[in-house]
XYZ file of C-alpha atoms in Angstrom:
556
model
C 48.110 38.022 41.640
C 48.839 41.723 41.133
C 46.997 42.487 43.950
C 48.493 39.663 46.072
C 51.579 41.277 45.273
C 50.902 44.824 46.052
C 49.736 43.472 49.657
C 53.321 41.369 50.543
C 55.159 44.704 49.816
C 52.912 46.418 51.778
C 53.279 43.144 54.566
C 56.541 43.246 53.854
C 57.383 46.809 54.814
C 54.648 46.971 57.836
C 57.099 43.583 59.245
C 60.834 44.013 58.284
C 61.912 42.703 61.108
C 62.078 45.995 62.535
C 59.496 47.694 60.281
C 56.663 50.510 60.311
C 53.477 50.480 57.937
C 54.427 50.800 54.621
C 53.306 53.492 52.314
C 51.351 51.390 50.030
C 48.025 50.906 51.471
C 48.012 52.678 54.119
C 49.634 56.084 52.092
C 46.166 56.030 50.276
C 44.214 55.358 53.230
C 42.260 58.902 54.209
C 43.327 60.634 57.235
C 41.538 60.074 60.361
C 39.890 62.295 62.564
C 42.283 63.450 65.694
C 42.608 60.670 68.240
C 43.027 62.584 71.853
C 42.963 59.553 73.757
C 45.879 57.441 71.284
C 47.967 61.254 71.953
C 47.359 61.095 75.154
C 48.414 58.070 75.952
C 51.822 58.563 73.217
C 52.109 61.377 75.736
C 52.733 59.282 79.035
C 54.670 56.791 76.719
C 57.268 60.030 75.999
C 57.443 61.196 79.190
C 58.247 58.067 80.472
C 60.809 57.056 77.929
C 62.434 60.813 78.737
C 62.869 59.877 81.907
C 64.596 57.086 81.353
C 66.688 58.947 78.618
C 67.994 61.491 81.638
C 68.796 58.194 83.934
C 70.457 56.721 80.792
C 72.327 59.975 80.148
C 73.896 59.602 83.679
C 74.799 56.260 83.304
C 76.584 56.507 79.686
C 79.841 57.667 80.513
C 82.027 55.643 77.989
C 81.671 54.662 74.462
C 81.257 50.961 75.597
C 77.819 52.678 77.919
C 77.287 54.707 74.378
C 77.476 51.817 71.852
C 76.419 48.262 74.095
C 75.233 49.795 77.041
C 78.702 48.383 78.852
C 77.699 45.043 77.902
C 75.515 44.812 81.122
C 72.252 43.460 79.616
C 71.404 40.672 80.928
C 70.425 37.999 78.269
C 66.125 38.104 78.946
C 66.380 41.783 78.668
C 68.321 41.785 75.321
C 66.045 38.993 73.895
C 62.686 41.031 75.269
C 64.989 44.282 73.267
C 65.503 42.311 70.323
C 61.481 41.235 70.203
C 60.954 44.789 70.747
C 62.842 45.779 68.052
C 61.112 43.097 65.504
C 57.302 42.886 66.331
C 56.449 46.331 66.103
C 52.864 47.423 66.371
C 52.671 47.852 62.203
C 53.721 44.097 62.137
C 50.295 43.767 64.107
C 48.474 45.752 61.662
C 50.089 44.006 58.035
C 50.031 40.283 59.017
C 47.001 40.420 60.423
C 45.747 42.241 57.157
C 46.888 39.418 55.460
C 45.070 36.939 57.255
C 42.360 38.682 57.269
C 42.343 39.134 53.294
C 43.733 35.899 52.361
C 43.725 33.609 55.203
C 46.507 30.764 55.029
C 48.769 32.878 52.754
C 49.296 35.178 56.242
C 50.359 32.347 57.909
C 53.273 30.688 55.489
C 54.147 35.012 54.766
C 54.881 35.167 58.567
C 57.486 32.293 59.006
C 59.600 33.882 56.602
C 60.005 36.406 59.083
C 60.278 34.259 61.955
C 62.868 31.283 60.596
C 66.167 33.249 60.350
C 65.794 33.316 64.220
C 67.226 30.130 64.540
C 70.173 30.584 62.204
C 71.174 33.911 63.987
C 71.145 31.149 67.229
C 73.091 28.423 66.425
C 75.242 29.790 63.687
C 76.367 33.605 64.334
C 75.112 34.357 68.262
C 77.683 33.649 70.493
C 80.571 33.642 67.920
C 79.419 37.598 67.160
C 79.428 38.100 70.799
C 83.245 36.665 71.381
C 84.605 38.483 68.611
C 82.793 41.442 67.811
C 82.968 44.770 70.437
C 81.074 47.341 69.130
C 80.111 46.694 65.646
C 79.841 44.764 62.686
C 82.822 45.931 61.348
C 84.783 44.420 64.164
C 84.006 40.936 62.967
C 84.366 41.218 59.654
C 88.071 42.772 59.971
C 89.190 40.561 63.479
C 92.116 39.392 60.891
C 91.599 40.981 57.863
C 92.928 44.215 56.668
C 91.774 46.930 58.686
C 91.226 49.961 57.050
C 89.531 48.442 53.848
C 87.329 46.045 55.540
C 85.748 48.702 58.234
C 85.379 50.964 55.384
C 83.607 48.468 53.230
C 81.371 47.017 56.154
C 80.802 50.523 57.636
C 79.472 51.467 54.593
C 76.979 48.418 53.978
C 76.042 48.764 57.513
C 75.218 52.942 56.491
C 73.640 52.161 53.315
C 71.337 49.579 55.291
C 70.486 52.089 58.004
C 69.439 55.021 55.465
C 67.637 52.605 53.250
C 65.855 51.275 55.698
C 65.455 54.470 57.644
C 63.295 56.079 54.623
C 61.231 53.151 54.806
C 61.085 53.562 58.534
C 60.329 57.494 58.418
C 58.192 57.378 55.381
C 56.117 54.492 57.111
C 55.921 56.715 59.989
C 53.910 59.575 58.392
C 52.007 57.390 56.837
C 50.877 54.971 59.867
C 50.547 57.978 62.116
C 48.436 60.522 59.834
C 46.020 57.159 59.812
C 45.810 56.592 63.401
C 46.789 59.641 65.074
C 45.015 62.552 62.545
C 48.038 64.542 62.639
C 49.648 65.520 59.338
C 52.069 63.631 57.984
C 55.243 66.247 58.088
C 54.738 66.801 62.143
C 54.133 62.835 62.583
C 57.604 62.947 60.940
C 59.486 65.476 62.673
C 58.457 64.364 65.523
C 59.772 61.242 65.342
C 62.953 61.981 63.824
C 63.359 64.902 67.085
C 62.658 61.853 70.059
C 64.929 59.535 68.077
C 68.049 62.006 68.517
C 66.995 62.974 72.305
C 66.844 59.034 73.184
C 70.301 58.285 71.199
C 72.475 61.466 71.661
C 71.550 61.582 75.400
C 70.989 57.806 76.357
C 72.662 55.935 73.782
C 72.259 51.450 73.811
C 70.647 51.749 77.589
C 67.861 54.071 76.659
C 67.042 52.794 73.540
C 66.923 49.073 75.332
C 64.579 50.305 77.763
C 62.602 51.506 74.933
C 62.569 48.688 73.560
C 61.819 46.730 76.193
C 59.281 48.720 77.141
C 57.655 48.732 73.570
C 57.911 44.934 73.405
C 55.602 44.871 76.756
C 52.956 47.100 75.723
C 52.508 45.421 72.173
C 52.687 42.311 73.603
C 50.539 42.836 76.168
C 48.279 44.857 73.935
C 48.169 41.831 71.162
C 47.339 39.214 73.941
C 44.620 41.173 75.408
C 43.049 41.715 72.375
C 42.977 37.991 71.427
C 41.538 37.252 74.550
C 38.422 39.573 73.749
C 38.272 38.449 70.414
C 38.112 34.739 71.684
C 35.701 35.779 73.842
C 33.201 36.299 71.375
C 33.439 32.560 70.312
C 33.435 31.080 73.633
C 37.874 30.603 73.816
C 37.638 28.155 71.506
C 39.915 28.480 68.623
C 38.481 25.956 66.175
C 34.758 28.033 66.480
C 36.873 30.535 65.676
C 38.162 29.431 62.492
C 35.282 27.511 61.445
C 33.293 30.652 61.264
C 35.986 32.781 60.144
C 35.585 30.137 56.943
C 32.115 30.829 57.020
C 32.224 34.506 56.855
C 34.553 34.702 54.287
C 34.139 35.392 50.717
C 36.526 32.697 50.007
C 35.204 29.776 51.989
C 37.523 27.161 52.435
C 40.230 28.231 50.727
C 41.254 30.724 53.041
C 42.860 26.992 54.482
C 44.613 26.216 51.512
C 47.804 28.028 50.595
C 46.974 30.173 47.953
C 48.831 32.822 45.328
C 52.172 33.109 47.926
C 53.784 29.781 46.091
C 52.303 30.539 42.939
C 55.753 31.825 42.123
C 58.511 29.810 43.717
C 61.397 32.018 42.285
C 60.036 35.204 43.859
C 58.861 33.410 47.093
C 62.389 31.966 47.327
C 63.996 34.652 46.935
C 62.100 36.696 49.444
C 62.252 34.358 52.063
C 66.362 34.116 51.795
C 66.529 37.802 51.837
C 64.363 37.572 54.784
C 66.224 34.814 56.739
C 69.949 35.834 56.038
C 69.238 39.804 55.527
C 67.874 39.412 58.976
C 71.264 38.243 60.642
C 73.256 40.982 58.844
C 70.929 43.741 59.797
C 73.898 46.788 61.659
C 70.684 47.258 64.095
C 70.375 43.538 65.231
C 74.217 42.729 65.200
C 74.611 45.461 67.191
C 72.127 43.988 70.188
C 74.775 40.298 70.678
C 77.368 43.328 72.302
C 74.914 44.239 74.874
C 75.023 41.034 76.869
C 78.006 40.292 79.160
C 79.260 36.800 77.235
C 78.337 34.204 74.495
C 76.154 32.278 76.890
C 73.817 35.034 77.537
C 74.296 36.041 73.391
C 72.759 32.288 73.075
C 69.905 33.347 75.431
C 68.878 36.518 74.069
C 68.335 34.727 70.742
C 66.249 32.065 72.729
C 64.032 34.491 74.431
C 63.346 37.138 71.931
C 62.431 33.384 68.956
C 59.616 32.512 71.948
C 58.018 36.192 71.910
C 58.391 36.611 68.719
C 57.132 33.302 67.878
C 53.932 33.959 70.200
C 53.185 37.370 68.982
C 53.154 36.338 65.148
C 50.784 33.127 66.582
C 48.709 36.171 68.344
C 48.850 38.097 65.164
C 47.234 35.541 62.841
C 44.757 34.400 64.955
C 43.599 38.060 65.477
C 43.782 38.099 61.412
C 40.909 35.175 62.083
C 39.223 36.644 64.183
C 38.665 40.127 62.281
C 37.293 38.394 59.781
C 33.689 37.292 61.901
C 33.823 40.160 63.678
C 35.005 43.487 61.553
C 34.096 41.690 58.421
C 30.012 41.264 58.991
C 29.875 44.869 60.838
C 28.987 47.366 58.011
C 30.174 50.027 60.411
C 33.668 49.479 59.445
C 33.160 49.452 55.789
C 32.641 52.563 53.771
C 29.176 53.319 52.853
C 28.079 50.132 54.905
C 28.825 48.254 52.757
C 30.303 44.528 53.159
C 31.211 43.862 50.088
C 33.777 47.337 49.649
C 36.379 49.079 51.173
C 37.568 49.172 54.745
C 37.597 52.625 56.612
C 40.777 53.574 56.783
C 42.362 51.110 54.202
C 43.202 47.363 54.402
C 45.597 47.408 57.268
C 43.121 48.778 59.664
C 41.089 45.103 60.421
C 43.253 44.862 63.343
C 42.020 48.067 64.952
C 38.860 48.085 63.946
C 38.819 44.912 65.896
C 40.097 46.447 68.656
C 37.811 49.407 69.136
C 34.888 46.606 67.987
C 35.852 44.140 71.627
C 37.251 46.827 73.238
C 35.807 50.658 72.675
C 37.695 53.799 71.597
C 39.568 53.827 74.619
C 41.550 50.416 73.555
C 41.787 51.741 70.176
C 43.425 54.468 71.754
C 46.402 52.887 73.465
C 46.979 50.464 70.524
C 47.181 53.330 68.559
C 49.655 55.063 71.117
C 51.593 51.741 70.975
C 51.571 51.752 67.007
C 53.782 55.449 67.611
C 55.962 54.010 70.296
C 57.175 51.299 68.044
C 58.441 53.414 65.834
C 61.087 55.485 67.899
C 61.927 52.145 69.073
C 63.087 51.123 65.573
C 64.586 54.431 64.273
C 66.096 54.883 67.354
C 68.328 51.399 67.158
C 69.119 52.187 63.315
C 70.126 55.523 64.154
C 72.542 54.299 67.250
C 73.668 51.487 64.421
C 74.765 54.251 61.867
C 76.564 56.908 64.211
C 78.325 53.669 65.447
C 79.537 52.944 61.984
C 80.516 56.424 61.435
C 81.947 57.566 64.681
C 83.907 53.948 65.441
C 84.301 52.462 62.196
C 85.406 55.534 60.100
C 86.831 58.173 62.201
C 88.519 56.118 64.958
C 89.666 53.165 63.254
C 90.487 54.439 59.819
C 90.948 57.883 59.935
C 92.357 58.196 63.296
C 93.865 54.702 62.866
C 93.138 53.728 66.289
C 94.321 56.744 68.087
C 91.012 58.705 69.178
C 89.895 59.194 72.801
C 86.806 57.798 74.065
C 85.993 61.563 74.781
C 86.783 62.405 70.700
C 84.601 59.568 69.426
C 81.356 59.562 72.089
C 81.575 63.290 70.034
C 81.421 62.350 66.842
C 78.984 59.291 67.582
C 76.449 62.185 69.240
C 77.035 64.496 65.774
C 76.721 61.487 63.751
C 73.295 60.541 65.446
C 71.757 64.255 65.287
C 72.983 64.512 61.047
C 71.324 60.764 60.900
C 68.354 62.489 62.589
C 68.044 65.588 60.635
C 69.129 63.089 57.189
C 65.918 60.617 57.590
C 63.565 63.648 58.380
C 64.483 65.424 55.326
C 64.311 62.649 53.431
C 60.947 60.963 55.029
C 59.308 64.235 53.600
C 60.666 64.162 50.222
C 59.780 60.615 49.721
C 56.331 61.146 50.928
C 54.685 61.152 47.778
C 57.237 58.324 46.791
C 55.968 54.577 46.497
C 59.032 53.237 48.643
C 58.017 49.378 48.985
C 60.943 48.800 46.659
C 63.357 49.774 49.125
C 62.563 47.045 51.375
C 63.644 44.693 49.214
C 66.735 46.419 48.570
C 67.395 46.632 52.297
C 67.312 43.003 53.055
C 69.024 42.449 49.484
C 71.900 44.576 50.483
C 72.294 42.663 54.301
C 71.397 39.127 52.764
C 74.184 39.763 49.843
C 76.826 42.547 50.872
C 76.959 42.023 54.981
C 75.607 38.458 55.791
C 78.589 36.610 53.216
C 81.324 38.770 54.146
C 80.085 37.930 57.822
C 79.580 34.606 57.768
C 82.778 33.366 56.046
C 85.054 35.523 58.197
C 84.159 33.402 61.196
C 84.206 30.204 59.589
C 86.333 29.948 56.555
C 90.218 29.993 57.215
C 90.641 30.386 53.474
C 89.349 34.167 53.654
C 91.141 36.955 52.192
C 91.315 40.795 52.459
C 90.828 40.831 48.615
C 87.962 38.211 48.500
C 85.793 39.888 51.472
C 86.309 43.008 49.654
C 85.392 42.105 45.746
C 82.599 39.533 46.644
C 80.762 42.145 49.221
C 81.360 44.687 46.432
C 79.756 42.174 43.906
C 76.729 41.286 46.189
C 76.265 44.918 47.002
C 76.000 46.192 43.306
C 74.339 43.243 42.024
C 71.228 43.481 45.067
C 71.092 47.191 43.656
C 71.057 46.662 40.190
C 68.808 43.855 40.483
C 66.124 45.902 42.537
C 66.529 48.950 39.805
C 65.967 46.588 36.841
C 62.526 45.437 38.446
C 58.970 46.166 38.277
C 59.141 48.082 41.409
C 61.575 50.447 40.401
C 61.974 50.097 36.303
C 58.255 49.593 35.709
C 56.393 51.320 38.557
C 59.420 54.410 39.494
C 60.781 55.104 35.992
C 57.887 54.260 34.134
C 58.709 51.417 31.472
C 56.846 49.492 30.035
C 58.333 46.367 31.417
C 61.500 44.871 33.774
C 63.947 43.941 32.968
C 64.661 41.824 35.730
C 61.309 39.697 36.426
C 61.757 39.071 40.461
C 60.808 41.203 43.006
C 63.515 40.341 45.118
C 67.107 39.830 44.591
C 68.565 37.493 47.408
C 68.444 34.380 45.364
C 70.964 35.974 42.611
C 72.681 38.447 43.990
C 73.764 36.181 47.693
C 75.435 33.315 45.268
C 77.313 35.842 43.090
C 78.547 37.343 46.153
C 79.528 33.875 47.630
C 81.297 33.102 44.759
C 83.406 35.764 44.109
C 84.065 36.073 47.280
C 85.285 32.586 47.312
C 87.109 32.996 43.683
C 89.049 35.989 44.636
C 90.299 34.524 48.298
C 91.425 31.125 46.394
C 93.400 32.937 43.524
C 94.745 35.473 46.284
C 98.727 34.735 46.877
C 100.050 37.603 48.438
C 101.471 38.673 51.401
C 98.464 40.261 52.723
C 96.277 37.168 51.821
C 98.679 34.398 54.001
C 98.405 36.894 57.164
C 94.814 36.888 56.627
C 94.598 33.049 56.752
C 97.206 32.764 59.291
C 95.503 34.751 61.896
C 92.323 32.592 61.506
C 93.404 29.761 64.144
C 93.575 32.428 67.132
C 90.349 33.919 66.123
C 88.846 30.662 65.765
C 89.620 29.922 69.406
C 88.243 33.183 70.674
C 85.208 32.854 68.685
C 84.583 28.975 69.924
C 85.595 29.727 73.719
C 85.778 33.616 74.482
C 89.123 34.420 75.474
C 90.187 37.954 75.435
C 86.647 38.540 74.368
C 85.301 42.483 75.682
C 84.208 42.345 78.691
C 81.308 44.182 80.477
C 81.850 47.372 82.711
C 80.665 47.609 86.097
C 78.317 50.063 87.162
């Protein structure tokens, strides 16, 4: 179970939704020898994405070009964006790890991170689109108190981003010292250097063009590689699995769910952090202002649930086939030997498959993908928290509204290079850091602090200024103090003996106390500022249900 345990945390932040290889495994894995073809080929991908960076620069002359890209994605693009910015190349590398350790268990792990697709669709899509403009912020404080509500959500939304952003950078060094050779402070700085040129210069168009252009390479990459693998058992799927039950030193019950439900507390939990942390994510909120109107909102959701839905099908049948193929070659064992470790750690079955059906030189670009993934996720966190800062905080509470577009595209393009020079500082420190528990925290935070606040200031009238403010408080805290109190932090960071808190994950505690607070504080709320609060929520209501007065897009 321990073990089990160790490799969802790992799963968990390798997938993320927007996530790199975590440092578990794949921190201990050894360092590889220098891949020239997988830098090469990174190479091309940079200059390429630079290019579009200067074309983006030319075209981002507001703060709606800065923030949404002028709301002039069309809705396939932003869903192909979206899928870019969820199944990243480490998502290929920890679910298929999964299925290639413990078969079925792979399979239920991955619809946790595929079901809170369809609640972002038909609960918070186009409703976010019609009353939101840049941010997260805007929706939450449409008729609430101004000042305290952006401060409160910008904050979440920052927290979020720098949480998730050590994950991200930490993950980075990590995944790229393993695939790449280089060491792990350069794999950071690196990253963190690209992820300010693409936002300070480009802003929501390059880093949707980065996306989209990630989402086609791994996507591309994953379905090529399936079709090799298939290959090898004549494209038939059920040969493929038959065998892969053969092969394996479980037999059949690779089939059978296995040590995933074993807990249904912690696997509870994890999937409601994972489905409602999801839709509050600043990084994915942010993506619904990039499409001209609510119907296209609706189809971005549509099209990025169908590729992610086929990539995570991709994934665990890969996971199947890597165990017939890389499983019974010695070569990609240490010593030769079958029954011990894989070279390179167990989130490398994936590409050892890949250089098994399809030489060094495949191994090279999946590799090169692996790195592009990641400035495609850092880069839409980093946009996420200079938006929070620069619109949020400076123009709408400390300038109260009265900052030029000129004033805040500056502080947004400050904000982004800090954000940049913050994660690389801290990727570095954390290196030697076991960070899985931040993952947990991260969706915690969105699931408990953001996604209540969010979701009943569009749809309960009875909503207060006070309530949204205590009950995000409350979630906020309680996701943190649950986390600390865990094993992952109490037992494994601090070093007791044992939590106090048994669950990994915090969602299915901390998201009710938030609820209800929220709730108690909005019902016992009688003053002035609470009956302007519920009085403004029939006009929103009607721009959130039709989309009058809704921003619009720019030309270009």
């Amino acid at each position: 179970m321990n073990k089990f345990v160790k490799l969802s945390a790992v799963a968990l932040l390798l997938t993320a939704g927007v996530a790199m290889a975590g440092p578990g495994d794949v921190g201990q894995a050894q360092k590889q020898p220098i891949n020239f073809t997988a830098i090469g080929m990174f190479l091309a991908f940079v200059l390429a994405t630079l290019g579009i960076t200067y074309w983006a620069a030319k075209r981002t002359t507001s703060a709606a070009d800065f923030y949404t890209a002028g709301g002039g994605i069309t809705g396939f693009q932003n869903g192909l964006a979206i899928a870019g910015d969820y199944m990243s190349a480490a998502t290929l590398l920890g679910l298929s790890s999964m299925v290639f350790l413990r078969g079925y268990d792979g399979f239920v792990y991955t619809i946790s991170f595929f079901i809170g697709w369809p609640v972002i669709l038909f609960l918070l899509a186009e409703r976010m689109r019609n009353l939101g403009r840049f941010t997260f912020a805007d929706i939450a404080s449409y008729r609430l108190h101004q000042g305290s509500i952006r401060t409160f959500a910008a904050f979440g939304s920052l927290t979020v981003v720098c949480f998730y952003l050590i994950v991200q950078m930490v993950g980075a060094g990590q995944l790229i010292k393993l695939l790449f050779g280089l060491d792990y402070p350069i794999a950071v700085v690196v990253v963190g250097v690209l992820m300010v040129m693409y936002v300070t210069f480009g802003g929501m168009i390059a880093t949707t063009w980065v996306q989209i252009i990630k989402a086609v390479l791994l996507l591309a990459g994953g379905l090529l590689l399936l079709v090799l693998t298939l290959g090898h058992f004549g494209f038939n799927i059920e040969t493929m699995a038959a065998r892969a039950v053969e092969a394996h030193k479980d037999g059949e019950a690779i089939m059978r769910p296995g040590t995933l439900l074993a807990d249904p507390v912690t696997a509870v939990s994890m999937s409601l952090g994972l489905v409602f942390g999801t839709a509050a994510l600043p990084h994915i909120m942010m993506r619904f202002f990039t499409v001209p109107n609510a119907k296209e909102a609706r189809k971005s959701v549509f099209v990025a649930s169908g590729f992610i839905g086929l990539f995570f099908i991709v994934v665990c049948l890969l996971g199947l086939g890597a165990i017939v193929i890389v499983g019974q070659d010695p070569q990609f064992f240490e010593k030769g030997d079958l029954a011990g470790k894989l070279v390179g750690g167990n989130n490398m079955p994936v590409m050892h498959l890949a250089k098994a059906v399809g030489g060094n030189l495949f191994l090279g670009f999946l590799s090169a993908v692996a790195f592009a993934t990641i400035l495609a996720v850092v880069s839409g966190l980093a946009l996420a928290g200079a938006s929070s800062i620069a619109h949020d905080i400076y123009a709408r509470v400390i300038k109260q509204g009265q900052a030029s577009e000129a004033e805040e595209m500056r502080v947004s393009k400050i904000a982004s290079i800090v954000l940049g020079v913050v994660a690389v500082v801290l990727g570095i420190l954390f290196e030697k850091q076991n960070v899985a528990f931040l993952v947990g925290l991260t969706f915690g935070i969105a699931a408990s602090a953001n996604f209540p606040v969010l979701l009943l200031s569009i749809y309960w009238k009875g909503l207060t200024t006070r309530g949204a403010l205590i009950g995000g408080i409350v979630g906020l805290l309680s996701a943190v103090t649950f986390v600390v109190l865990s094993k992952a932090v109490w037992v494994v960071v601090l070093g007791f003996e044992k939590p106090v808190f048994p669950y990994e994950h915090p969602a299915l505690f901390s998201m009710p106390l938030a609820f209800f607070f929220t709730w108690l504080f909005s019902v016992t709320d009688k003053s002035e500022r609470a009956a302007l609060d519920k009085a403004g929520f029939h006009d929103q209501n009607v721009r959130a249900q039709t989309g009058i007065g809704a921003a619009a897009a720019n030309a270009h």
